[in-house]
XYZ file of N, CA and C in Angstrom:
678
model
N -16.493 -19.265 -14.994
C -15.402 -18.349 -14.237
C -15.415 -16.858 -14.516
N -15.346 -15.962 -13.350
C -15.607 -14.930 -13.902
C -13.845 -14.522 -14.075
N -13.425 -13.004 -15.022
C -11.937 -13.052 -14.792
C -11.213 -13.084 -13.465
N -10.170 -13.722 -13.325
C -9.272 -13.901 -12.562
C -9.320 -12.550 -11.712
N -9.041 -11.283 -12.109
C -9.051 -10.134 -11.760
C -9.905 -10.066 -10.472
N -11.055 -10.164 -10.551
C -12.524 -10.133 -9.968
C -12.338 -10.973 -8.340
N -11.248 -11.958 -8.553
C -11.198 -12.840 -7.439
C -9.677 -12.476 -6.665
N -9.250 -11.371 -6.702
C -7.968 -11.471 -6.212
C -8.157 -10.203 -4.966
N -8.160 -10.152 -3.880
C -7.758 -9.182 -2.796
C -5.596 -9.431 -2.498
N -5.703 -7.980 -3.632
C -4.081 -7.407 -3.514
C -4.002 -7.128 -1.858
N -2.678 -8.185 -1.971
C -2.749 -8.026 0.002
C -1.287 -7.735 0.229
N -1.157 -6.781 1.359
C -0.078 -6.443 1.559
C 0.277 -6.488 3.091
N 0.714 -7.398 4.250
C 0.314 -7.725 5.398
C 1.894 -7.540 6.072
N 3.205 -7.672 5.037
C 4.455 -7.508 5.783
C 4.598 -6.206 7.049
N 5.473 -6.639 8.301
C 5.643 -5.342 9.169
C 6.285 -4.425 8.561
N 7.272 -4.508 7.819
C 7.483 -3.778 6.765
C 6.980 -2.572 6.512
N 5.812 -2.912 6.232
C 5.344 -1.988 4.986
C 5.451 -0.565 5.454
N 5.298 -0.066 4.062
C 5.557 1.748 4.674
C 4.080 2.252 3.660
N 4.501 3.654 3.359
C 3.453 4.188 2.590
C 3.518 4.157 1.262
N 4.837 4.017 1.028
C 5.219 4.157 -0.678
C 4.564 2.552 -1.052
N 4.599 1.224 -0.150
C 4.076 0.051 -0.477
C 2.839 0.237 -0.820
N 1.921 1.325 0.097
C 0.177 0.820 -0.291
C -0.274 1.900 -1.459
N 0.257 2.840 -1.274
C 0.324 3.293 -2.603
C 0.590 2.816 -4.071
N 1.430 2.387 -3.877
C 1.681 1.020 -4.850
C 0.882 0.470 -5.239
N 0.439 -0.962 -3.891
C -0.685 -1.796 -4.141
C -1.832 -0.970 -4.692
N -2.635 0.108 -4.002
C -3.445 0.734 -4.656
C -3.619 1.030 -6.155
N -2.123 1.812 -6.587
C -2.470 1.814 -8.134
C -2.456 0.720 -9.129
N -2.141 -0.435 -8.592
C -1.674 -1.842 -8.924
C -3.118 -2.027 -8.909
N -3.882 -2.529 -7.573
C -5.399 -2.622 -7.579
C -6.274 -2.113 -8.953
N -5.879 -0.570 -8.713
C -6.602 0.005 -9.724
C -6.727 -0.319 -11.310
N -5.264 -0.487 -11.067
C -4.620 -0.603 -12.959
C -5.910 -2.134 -13.317
N -5.765 -3.046 -12.361
C -5.923 -4.072 -12.530
C -7.370 -4.339 -12.201
N -7.732 -3.989 -11.559
C -9.494 -4.147 -11.203
C -9.437 -5.004 -10.313
N -8.458 -4.858 -9.136
C -8.774 -6.525 -8.517
C -9.677 -6.144 -7.784
N -10.678 -7.390 -6.906
C -11.727 -7.032 -6.220
C -11.503 -6.180 -4.865
N -10.313 -6.114 -4.350
C -9.950 -5.714 -2.975
C -8.446 -5.560 -3.076
N -8.120 -4.129 -1.635
C -7.237 -4.783 -1.246
C -7.069 -4.941 -0.044
N -5.984 -5.605 0.781
C -5.979 -5.974 1.911
C -4.650 -5.244 2.765
N -4.875 -4.431 3.577
C -3.787 -3.962 4.010
C -3.762 -3.870 6.281
N -2.890 -3.501 6.355
C -3.029 -3.541 8.288
C -3.818 -2.285 8.670
N -4.452 -2.578 9.749
C -5.205 -1.415 10.413
C -4.765 0.018 10.457
N -3.266 -0.317 10.517
C -2.754 1.142 10.404
C -2.770 2.196 9.587
N -3.163 1.613 8.347
C -3.234 2.025 6.984
C -4.390 2.252 6.165
N -5.634 2.074 7.138
C -6.695 2.032 6.580
C -7.167 3.612 6.285
N -6.930 4.379 7.055
C -7.656 5.858 7.047
C -6.678 5.828 5.328
N -5.671 6.178 5.359
C -4.418 6.422 4.222
C -5.032 5.942 2.744
N -5.357 4.441 3.177
C -5.730 3.496 1.822
C -6.783 4.143 1.094
N -7.888 4.375 2.438
C -9.166 4.919 1.838
C -9.170 6.159 1.082
N -8.416 7.287 1.355
C -7.894 8.122 0.886
C -7.208 8.154 -0.476
N -6.854 6.880 -0.383
C -5.590 6.938 -2.101
C -7.160 6.664 -2.724
N -8.337 5.129 -2.280
C -8.514 4.808 -2.806
C -10.071 5.668 -3.356
N -10.437 6.778 -2.591
C -11.339 7.769 -2.936
C -12.700 7.233 -2.156
N -13.688 7.794 -2.037
C -14.748 6.954 -1.067
C -15.600 6.555 -1.877
N -15.673 6.168 -3.493
C -17.063 5.632 -3.889
C -16.050 4.505 -5.242
N -15.244 4.179 -4.398
C -14.134 3.262 -4.853
C -15.133 1.776 -5.080
N -14.785 1.069 -5.677
C -15.495 -0.390 -6.274
C -14.817 -1.328 -5.282
N -13.376 -0.900 -5.506
C -12.719 -2.173 -4.662
C -12.685 -1.727 -3.448
N -13.017 -3.256 -2.758
C -13.402 -3.354 -1.327
C -12.004 -2.877 -0.766
N -12.387 -2.416 0.443
C -10.834 -1.950 1.448
C -10.937 -3.250 2.727
N -10.160 -3.999 2.953
C -10.065 -5.190 3.539
C -9.273 -4.730 4.331
N -9.189 -4.958 6.063
C -8.333 -4.944 7.009
C -8.450 -6.288 7.683
N -7.144 -5.953 8.627
C -7.485 -7.530 9.758
C -7.643 -7.323 10.809
N -8.062 -7.999 11.860
C -8.810 -7.757 13.150
C -7.779 -8.898 13.961
N -7.524 -8.806 15.084
C -7.067 -9.963 15.919
C -5.718 -10.762 14.846
N -5.168 -9.570 14.147
C -4.214 -10.263 13.553
C -2.392 -9.932 14.056
N -1.996 -10.865 14.200
C -2.048 -12.239 13.052
C -2.423 -13.726 14.022
N -2.664 -13.754 15.360
C -2.679 -14.523 16.490
C -4.139 -14.989 16.465
N -4.795 -13.839 17.305
C -5.985 -14.159 17.137
C -6.918 -14.131 18.549
N -5.730 -14.451 19.311
C -5.923 -14.794 21.122
C -6.464 -13.340 21.761
N -6.658 -12.819 20.962
C -6.959 -10.909 21.734
C -8.168 -11.231 22.331
N -8.478 -10.195 23.443
C -9.776 -10.408 24.288
C -11.104 -9.722 22.949
N -12.222 -9.840 23.270
C -13.201 -9.726 22.104
C -13.495 -8.297 22.364
N -13.169 -7.740 23.310
C -13.341 -6.282 23.452
C -12.536 -5.350 22.566
N -10.997 -6.481 22.976
C -9.896 -5.769 22.035
C -10.551 -5.839 20.474
N -11.173 -6.887 20.053
C -11.110 -6.992 18.322
C -12.154 -6.244 18.051
N -13.501 -5.969 19.531
C -14.376 -5.151 19.001
C -14.058 -3.883 18.425
N -13.115 -3.467 19.354
C -12.683 -1.989 19.815
C -11.587 -1.793 17.645
N -11.199 -2.756 17.883
C -10.181 -2.673 16.669
C -11.116 -2.378 15.602
N -11.953 -3.123 15.354
C -13.175 -3.427 14.297
C -14.048 -1.975 14.181
N -14.267 -1.407 15.437
C -14.794 -0.068 14.640
C -14.100 1.393 14.762
N -12.441 1.032 14.958
C -11.521 2.366 14.799
C -11.509 2.065 12.958
N -11.306 0.446 12.572
C -11.131 0.088 11.306
C -12.147 0.499 10.053
N -13.584 0.395 10.882
C -14.904 0.731 10.404
C -14.938 2.288 9.864
N -14.657 2.635 10.834
C -14.752 4.365 11.065
C -14.182 4.484 10.107
N -12.447 4.593 10.271
C -11.651 5.020 8.915
C -11.905 4.233 7.868
N -12.817 3.734 7.371
C -13.265 3.519 6.269
C -13.155 2.178 5.529
N -13.015 0.850 6.156
C -12.650 -0.661 5.726
C -14.171 -1.112 5.557
N -14.281 -1.475 4.724
C -15.525 -2.454 4.067
C -15.797 -3.558 4.337
N -14.538 -4.398 4.930
C -14.392 -5.777 5.196
C -13.368 -6.114 6.113
N -13.658 -6.461 7.007
C -12.714 -7.078 7.829
C -12.254 -8.563 7.997
N -10.985 -8.861 8.456
C -10.993 -10.736 8.025
C -10.413 -10.643 9.701
N -11.271 -10.977 10.327
C -11.031 -11.327 11.679
C -10.378 -12.637 12.236
N -8.793 -12.930 12.752
C -8.629 -14.356 13.321
C -9.170 -14.538 14.342
N -9.720 -16.004 14.285
C -10.322 -16.462 14.761
C -9.279 -17.189 16.219
N -9.954 -17.177 17.677
C -9.535 -17.343 18.652
C -8.940 -18.791 18.696
N -7.770 -19.537 17.948
C -7.383 -20.694 17.794
C -7.330 -21.563 19.345
N -6.576 -20.880 19.824
C -6.352 -21.068 21.745
C -7.940 -21.745 21.802
N -8.691 -20.707 22.318
C -9.965 -20.998 22.745
C -10.921 -22.285 21.983
N -10.868 -22.053 20.632
C -11.492 -22.803 20.010
C -10.484 -24.495 20.648
N -9.553 -24.864 20.249
C -9.009 -25.591 20.716
C -9.258 -26.719 22.202
N -9.117 -25.733 22.965
C -10.137 -25.913 24.390
C -11.664 -25.853 24.213
N -12.015 -25.753 22.671
C -13.987 -26.162 23.209
C -14.664 -25.423 23.570
N -13.706 -24.020 23.732
C -15.117 -22.926 24.081
C -15.686 -21.994 23.273
N -17.055 -23.154 22.979
C -17.726 -22.455 21.815
C -18.933 -21.568 22.519
N -18.772 -21.126 23.484
C -19.300 -20.030 24.506
C -18.661 -18.613 24.269
N -17.060 -18.841 23.621
C -16.761 -17.532 23.677
C -16.544 -17.660 22.626
N -16.117 -18.655 21.828
C -16.154 -18.417 19.919
C -17.192 -17.831 19.335
N -18.421 -18.636 19.760
C -19.767 -17.971 19.159
C -20.185 -16.435 19.123
N -20.223 -16.196 20.426
C -20.333 -14.409 20.637
C -19.770 -13.501 19.790
N -18.404 -14.281 19.992
C -17.356 -13.574 19.612
C -17.585 -13.211 18.278
N -17.794 -13.890 17.352
C -18.023 -13.688 16.060
C -19.328 -13.312 15.634
N -20.316 -13.542 16.255
C -21.510 -12.588 15.896
C -21.547 -11.463 16.397
N -20.748 -10.658 17.740
C -21.043 -9.110 17.493
C -19.710 -8.632 16.700
N -18.963 -9.397 16.297
C -18.094 -9.032 15.346
C -18.842 -8.540 14.302
N -19.651 -9.633 13.569
C -20.432 -9.847 12.777
C -21.717 -8.250 12.439
N -21.938 -8.611 13.554
C -23.602 -6.972 13.924
C -22.769 -5.944 13.853
N -21.496 -6.202 14.448
C -21.025 -4.405 14.160
C -20.374 -4.122 12.655
N -20.158 -5.174 11.952
C -19.691 -4.845 10.627
C -20.965 -4.656 9.641
N -21.758 -5.326 10.102
C -22.962 -5.658 9.158
C -23.995 -4.186 9.717
N -24.095 -3.594 10.717
C -24.285 -2.328 10.857
C -23.515 -1.262 10.206
N -22.241 -1.410 9.856
C -21.631 -0.667 9.028
C -21.381 -0.515 7.713
N -22.876 -1.425 7.731
C -22.476 -1.830 5.898
C -21.047 -2.697 5.432
N -20.643 -3.429 6.446
C -19.276 -4.276 5.737
C -19.436 -5.465 6.178
N -18.729 -6.022 5.715
C -18.782 -8.161 5.934
C -17.519 -8.063 6.654
N -17.982 -9.370 7.155
C -16.978 -9.999 8.281
C -16.637 -11.381 7.973
N -15.206 -11.406 7.417
C -14.505 -12.944 6.914
C -14.419 -13.516 8.610
N -14.003 -14.569 8.394
C -13.059 -15.397 10.144
C -12.080 -16.354 9.263
N -10.707 -15.648 9.949
C -9.491 -16.729 9.620
C -9.464 -17.532 10.521
N -9.645 -18.780 9.607
C -9.968 -20.394 10.452
C -8.488 -20.950 10.878
N -7.146 -20.107 9.925
C -6.007 -20.694 10.234
C -5.571 -22.395 10.151
N -6.005 -22.856 8.845
C -6.612 -24.177 8.596
C -4.903 -25.438 9.098
N -3.854 -24.479 9.194
C -2.501 -25.233 9.226
C -3.003 -25.680 10.859
N -3.735 -25.269 11.508
C -3.760 -25.795 13.276
C -4.648 -27.062 13.498
N -5.683 -26.843 12.311
C -6.896 -27.651 12.869
C -6.757 -28.779 11.668
N -7.333 -29.690 12.518
C -7.921 -30.838 11.508
C -9.105 -30.511 10.842
N -9.440 -31.917 10.132
C -10.593 -31.214 8.986
C -11.769 -31.543 9.821
N -11.670 -32.150 10.766
C -13.006 -32.117 11.547
C -12.830 -30.807 12.447
N -12.438 -29.918 12.611
C -12.188 -28.669 13.314
C -12.451 -27.995 12.380
N -12.461 -28.305 11.197
C -12.466 -27.113 10.280
C -13.908 -27.085 9.841
N -14.305 -28.224 9.821
C -16.110 -28.004 9.585
C -16.577 -27.500 10.799
N -16.396 -28.008 11.720
C -16.694 -27.013 13.444
C -16.344 -25.360 12.955
N -15.143 -24.910 12.276
C -15.071 -23.636 12.718
C -16.320 -22.832 11.817
N -16.281 -23.377 11.055
C -17.141 -23.147 8.960
C -18.477 -23.122 9.679
N -18.874 -24.163 10.461
C -20.194 -24.049 10.829
C -20.688 -22.890 12.107
N -19.553 -23.291 13.034
C -19.526 -21.785 14.030
C -19.756 -20.463 13.201
N -18.920 -20.350 12.903
C -18.835 -18.933 12.030
C -20.067 -18.790 11.080
N -20.451 -19.523 10.657
C -21.676 -19.148 9.610
C -23.100 -18.901 10.446
N -22.786 -19.833 11.237
C -24.117 -19.752 12.653
C -24.014 -18.692 12.843
N -22.736 -17.967 13.235
C -22.975 -16.904 14.174
C -22.582 -15.524 13.300
N -22.847 -15.653 11.778
C -23.236 -14.568 10.898
C -21.807 -13.940 10.276
N -21.074 -14.515 10.043
C -20.176 -14.432 9.627
C -20.513 -14.387 7.834
N -19.594 -13.377 7.178
C -19.854 -13.663 5.546
C -19.196 -14.549 4.707
N -17.949 -14.926 5.217
C -16.882 -15.136 4.615
C -15.974 -16.477 6.060
N -15.596 -17.232 5.402
C -14.701 -18.700 6.179
C -13.169 -17.903 5.365
N -12.154 -17.535 5.680
C -11.125 -17.953 5.624
C -9.826 -18.888 5.904
N -9.211 -19.321 4.830
C -7.900 -20.011 5.682
C -6.960 -19.768 6.185
N -6.255 -18.722 6.082
C -4.730 -18.549 6.744
C -4.471 -17.125 6.636
N -4.142 -16.416 8.010
C -3.183 -15.136 7.905
C -1.836 -15.416 6.734
N -1.429 -16.286 6.681
C -0.035 -16.272 5.995
C 1.291 -16.063 6.843
N 1.063 -16.317 8.110
C 1.508 -16.522 9.349
C 2.223 -17.809 9.725
N 1.260 -18.926 9.464
C 0.992 -19.818 10.095
C 1.884 -20.774 8.901
N 2.701 -22.140 9.772
C 3.298 -22.802 9.066
C 3.192 -23.630 7.586
N 1.786 -23.422 7.079
C 1.211 -23.979 5.686
C 0.083 -22.558 5.820
N -0.129 -22.467 4.210
C -1.086 -21.765 3.910
C -2.446 -22.416 3.525
N -3.004 -21.678 2.463
C -4.522 -22.488 1.517
C -4.093 -23.580 0.713
N -5.543 -25.147 0.880
C -4.541 -25.753 0.159
C -6.116 -26.316 -0.182
N -5.965 -27.309 -1.668
C -7.313 -27.086 -2.503
C -7.701 -28.059 -1.944
N -7.642 -29.025 -0.819
C -8.593 -29.795 0.238
C -8.984 -29.305 0.832
N -8.474 -28.431 1.800
C -9.091 -27.383 2.494
C -10.032 -26.328 1.778
N -10.071 -25.843 1.113
C -11.278 -25.034 0.037
C -11.804 -25.829 -0.412
N -11.971 -27.042 -0.368
C -13.334 -27.905 -0.928
C -14.197 -28.299 0.151
N -13.189 -28.537 1.183
C -14.083 -28.937 2.572
C -14.659 -28.044 2.892
N -14.194 -26.419 3.040
C -14.692 -25.089 3.511
C -16.043 -24.787 2.935
N -15.633 -25.145 1.118
C -16.866 -25.011 0.405
C -18.005 -25.951 0.795
N -17.794 -27.238 0.861
C -18.923 -28.262 1.129
C -19.542 -28.448 2.123
N -18.763 -27.652 3.653
C -19.809 -27.114 4.554
C -20.178 -25.939 4.551
N -19.829 -24.848 4.441
C -20.723 -23.541 3.818
C -21.332 -23.850 2.955
N -21.418 -24.368 2.213
C -21.899 -24.446 0.856
C -22.364 -22.638 -0.003
N -23.569 -22.579 0.199
C -24.170 -21.324 -0.479
C -24.218 -20.172 0.654
N -24.040 -20.476 1.919
C -24.035 -19.673 2.840
C -23.746 -18.736 3.339
N -22.059 -18.618 2.937
C -21.037 -18.112 3.114
C -20.119 -18.143 2.002
N -19.128 -17.198 2.015
C -18.112 -17.198 0.831
C -16.894 -18.502 1.528
N -16.229 -18.402 0.658
C -14.263 -18.841 0.727
C -13.421 -18.221 0.281
N -12.742 -17.874 1.059
C -11.422 -17.206 0.845
C -10.173 -17.892 1.528
N -9.393 -18.268 0.372
C -7.889 -18.706 -0.180
C -7.101 -17.686 -0.179
N -6.286 -17.461 1.097
C -4.972 -17.244 1.309
C -3.762 -17.606 2.089
N -2.551 -17.382 1.828
C -1.094 -17.894 2.117
C -1.146 -18.938 1.254
N -0.100 -18.404 0.816
C 0.584 -19.526 -0.444
C 0.640 -19.226 -1.551
N -0.413 -18.830 -2.089
C -1.191 -18.405 -3.138
C -0.266 -18.050 -4.521
N 0.615 -18.086 -5.099
C 1.444 -17.422 -6.192
C 1.560 -17.150 -7.445
N 1.025 -18.596 -7.956
C 0.550 -18.633 -8.863
C -0.361 -18.651 -10.003
N -0.588 -18.632 -10.939
C -1.597 -18.203 -11.502
C -2.797 -20.087 -11.690
N -1.676 -20.379 -11.838
C -2.044 -22.369 -11.890
C -2.225 -22.513 -10.301
N -2.277 -22.314 -9.558
C -2.542 -21.873 -8.103
C -3.947 -21.409 -7.923
N -4.094 -20.278 -7.684
C -5.041 -19.307 -8.020
C -6.651 -20.478 -8.320
N -5.729 -20.393 -10.459
C -7.184 -21.370 -10.656
C -7.760 -22.449 -9.902
N -6.926 -23.240 -9.407
C -7.096 -24.719 -8.374
C -8.350 -24.269 -7.416
N -7.514 -22.901 -6.747
C -8.517 -22.544 -5.322
C -9.778 -22.236 -5.908
N -9.947 -21.636 -7.042
C -11.401 -21.528 -7.291
C -12.112 -22.457 -8.038
N -11.233 -23.585 -8.856
C -12.163 -24.422 -8.981
C -12.555 -25.077 -7.943
N -12.185 -25.638 -7.035
C -12.384 -26.141 -5.471
C -13.411 -25.183 -4.648
N -13.497 -24.416 -4.925
C -14.769 -23.089 -4.475
C -14.324 -22.090 -3.904
N -13.282 -21.193 -3.976
C -13.257 -20.341 -3.642
C -13.361 -18.549 -4.210
N -14.355 -17.705 -3.362
C -14.679 -17.292 -4.196
C -13.601 -15.898 -4.277
N -12.796 -15.547 -3.301
C -11.796 -15.020 -3.242
C -10.389 -15.205 -2.795
N -9.280 -14.284 -3.129
C -7.411 -15.182 -3.481
C -7.268 -13.883 -2.635
N -6.826 -14.416 -1.530
C -5.920 -13.059 -0.857
C -4.537 -13.548 -1.023
N -3.673 -12.556 -1.544
C -2.222 -12.428 -2.342
C -1.784 -11.449 -2.355
N 0.141 -11.638 -2.244
C 0.370 -10.656 -2.637
C 0.814 -10.530 -3.953
N 0.594 -11.597 -4.582
C 1.276 -11.866 -5.996
C 0.608 -11.423 -6.926
N -0.576 -10.690 -6.754
C -1.908 -10.580 -7.730
C -1.683 -9.939 -9.018
N -0.735 -9.303 -9.019
C 0.083 -8.880 -10.442
C 0.445 -9.601 -11.283
N 1.143 -10.526 -10.457
C 1.895 -11.657 -11.465
C 1.103 -12.492 -11.741
N 0.075 -13.141 -11.128
C -1.071 -13.989 -11.628
C -1.509 -13.473 -12.677
N -2.211 -12.471 -12.735
C -2.939 -11.867 -13.731
C -1.920 -11.796 -15.001
N -1.014 -11.540 -14.787
C 0.062 -11.242 -15.907
C 0.095 -12.902 -16.554
N 0.377 -13.655 -15.578
C 0.761 -15.199 -15.959
C -0.307 -15.540 -16.931
N -1.594 -15.299 -16.365
C -2.206 -15.784 -17.479
C -2.362 -15.452 -18.326
N -2.554 -14.114 -18.443
C -2.879 -13.232 -19.923
C -1.562 -13.740 -20.832
N 0.019 -13.729 -20.072
C 0.452 -14.579 -21.243
C 0.715 -15.637 -21.579
N -0.221 -16.766 -20.373
C -0.172 -18.057 -21.171
C -1.771 -18.120 -22.283
N -2.748 -17.251 -21.977
C -3.285 -17.355 -22.904
C -2.998 -16.790 -24.405
N -1.993 -15.719 -24.479
C -1.476 -15.067 -25.754
C -0.404 -16.110 -26.250
N -0.039 -16.792 -25.129
C 0.900 -17.915 -25.933
C -0.062 -19.078 -26.610
N -1.327 -19.433 -26.298
C -2.363 -20.680 -26.864
C -2.387 -20.315 -28.557
N -2.264 -18.939 -28.814
C -2.400 -18.809 -30.310
C -1.123 -18.217 -31.126
C-alpha cells in the first residue's frame, strides 16, 4: 500500500466555507502532500491561484451537488466553468431520481457528455452514486453505466445523505468496475482505521475533511509500536 496521504482528497464542502478555510485547506494539503483538495465550484479559481498552476495536488470540485437532479445542460455549464477556473477533477452527482425511474437514456448520455468535456480539458470525471439511496443491485448497475459511459471513477457519497461510505459498498464497487475505473470512498471516513479499511476493500481515493487527523493518527500509532 502507498502512504496514506497519497489516497486523501482533503475536502471542505460545508455551506459556511470561507476564504480562510480554503487557504487553510490548501496549506494542509501542501504540508501533508495529499492527493487533492475538494472544494465547491465557487472557490475553484481562488484555490487554483493558492495551489499554483504547476501543483501536483489535484483540484477537485463538485457538479450537480449535492442532489444531482439538475438538468444535464446545467451540469455541463457548471463543469465548463469549473474546468475554465482550473479544476482538474470533477465529482458529478448521479441523477438518482432519473436512475430510480430507470431512465438509462438520460443517465448514460449525461455521464458521457460530462466525461467527454472533462477529458477534452485533460481532467477526470468521478460519478457520485449516493450509495445510501441504492440497493446493492442498483450500485452494480450504476457502476456499470458509469464506466460504460466513460467515467474515470465511481464514488460513494456526497456526505449529505443519511449514510456515507461502507466497506461493503467499496468492495462491491471495486468488484464491479475491476481495473476499468477508480473507486473513491467518501462520507463519514474520519479515522485512520476507517481509511485503511476502505483502502483494503479497494478504494483508490478517500474523500474526507479529517485528512490531517487521519495522517497524524497513523503516525502516532506507528510511533507507539516501537
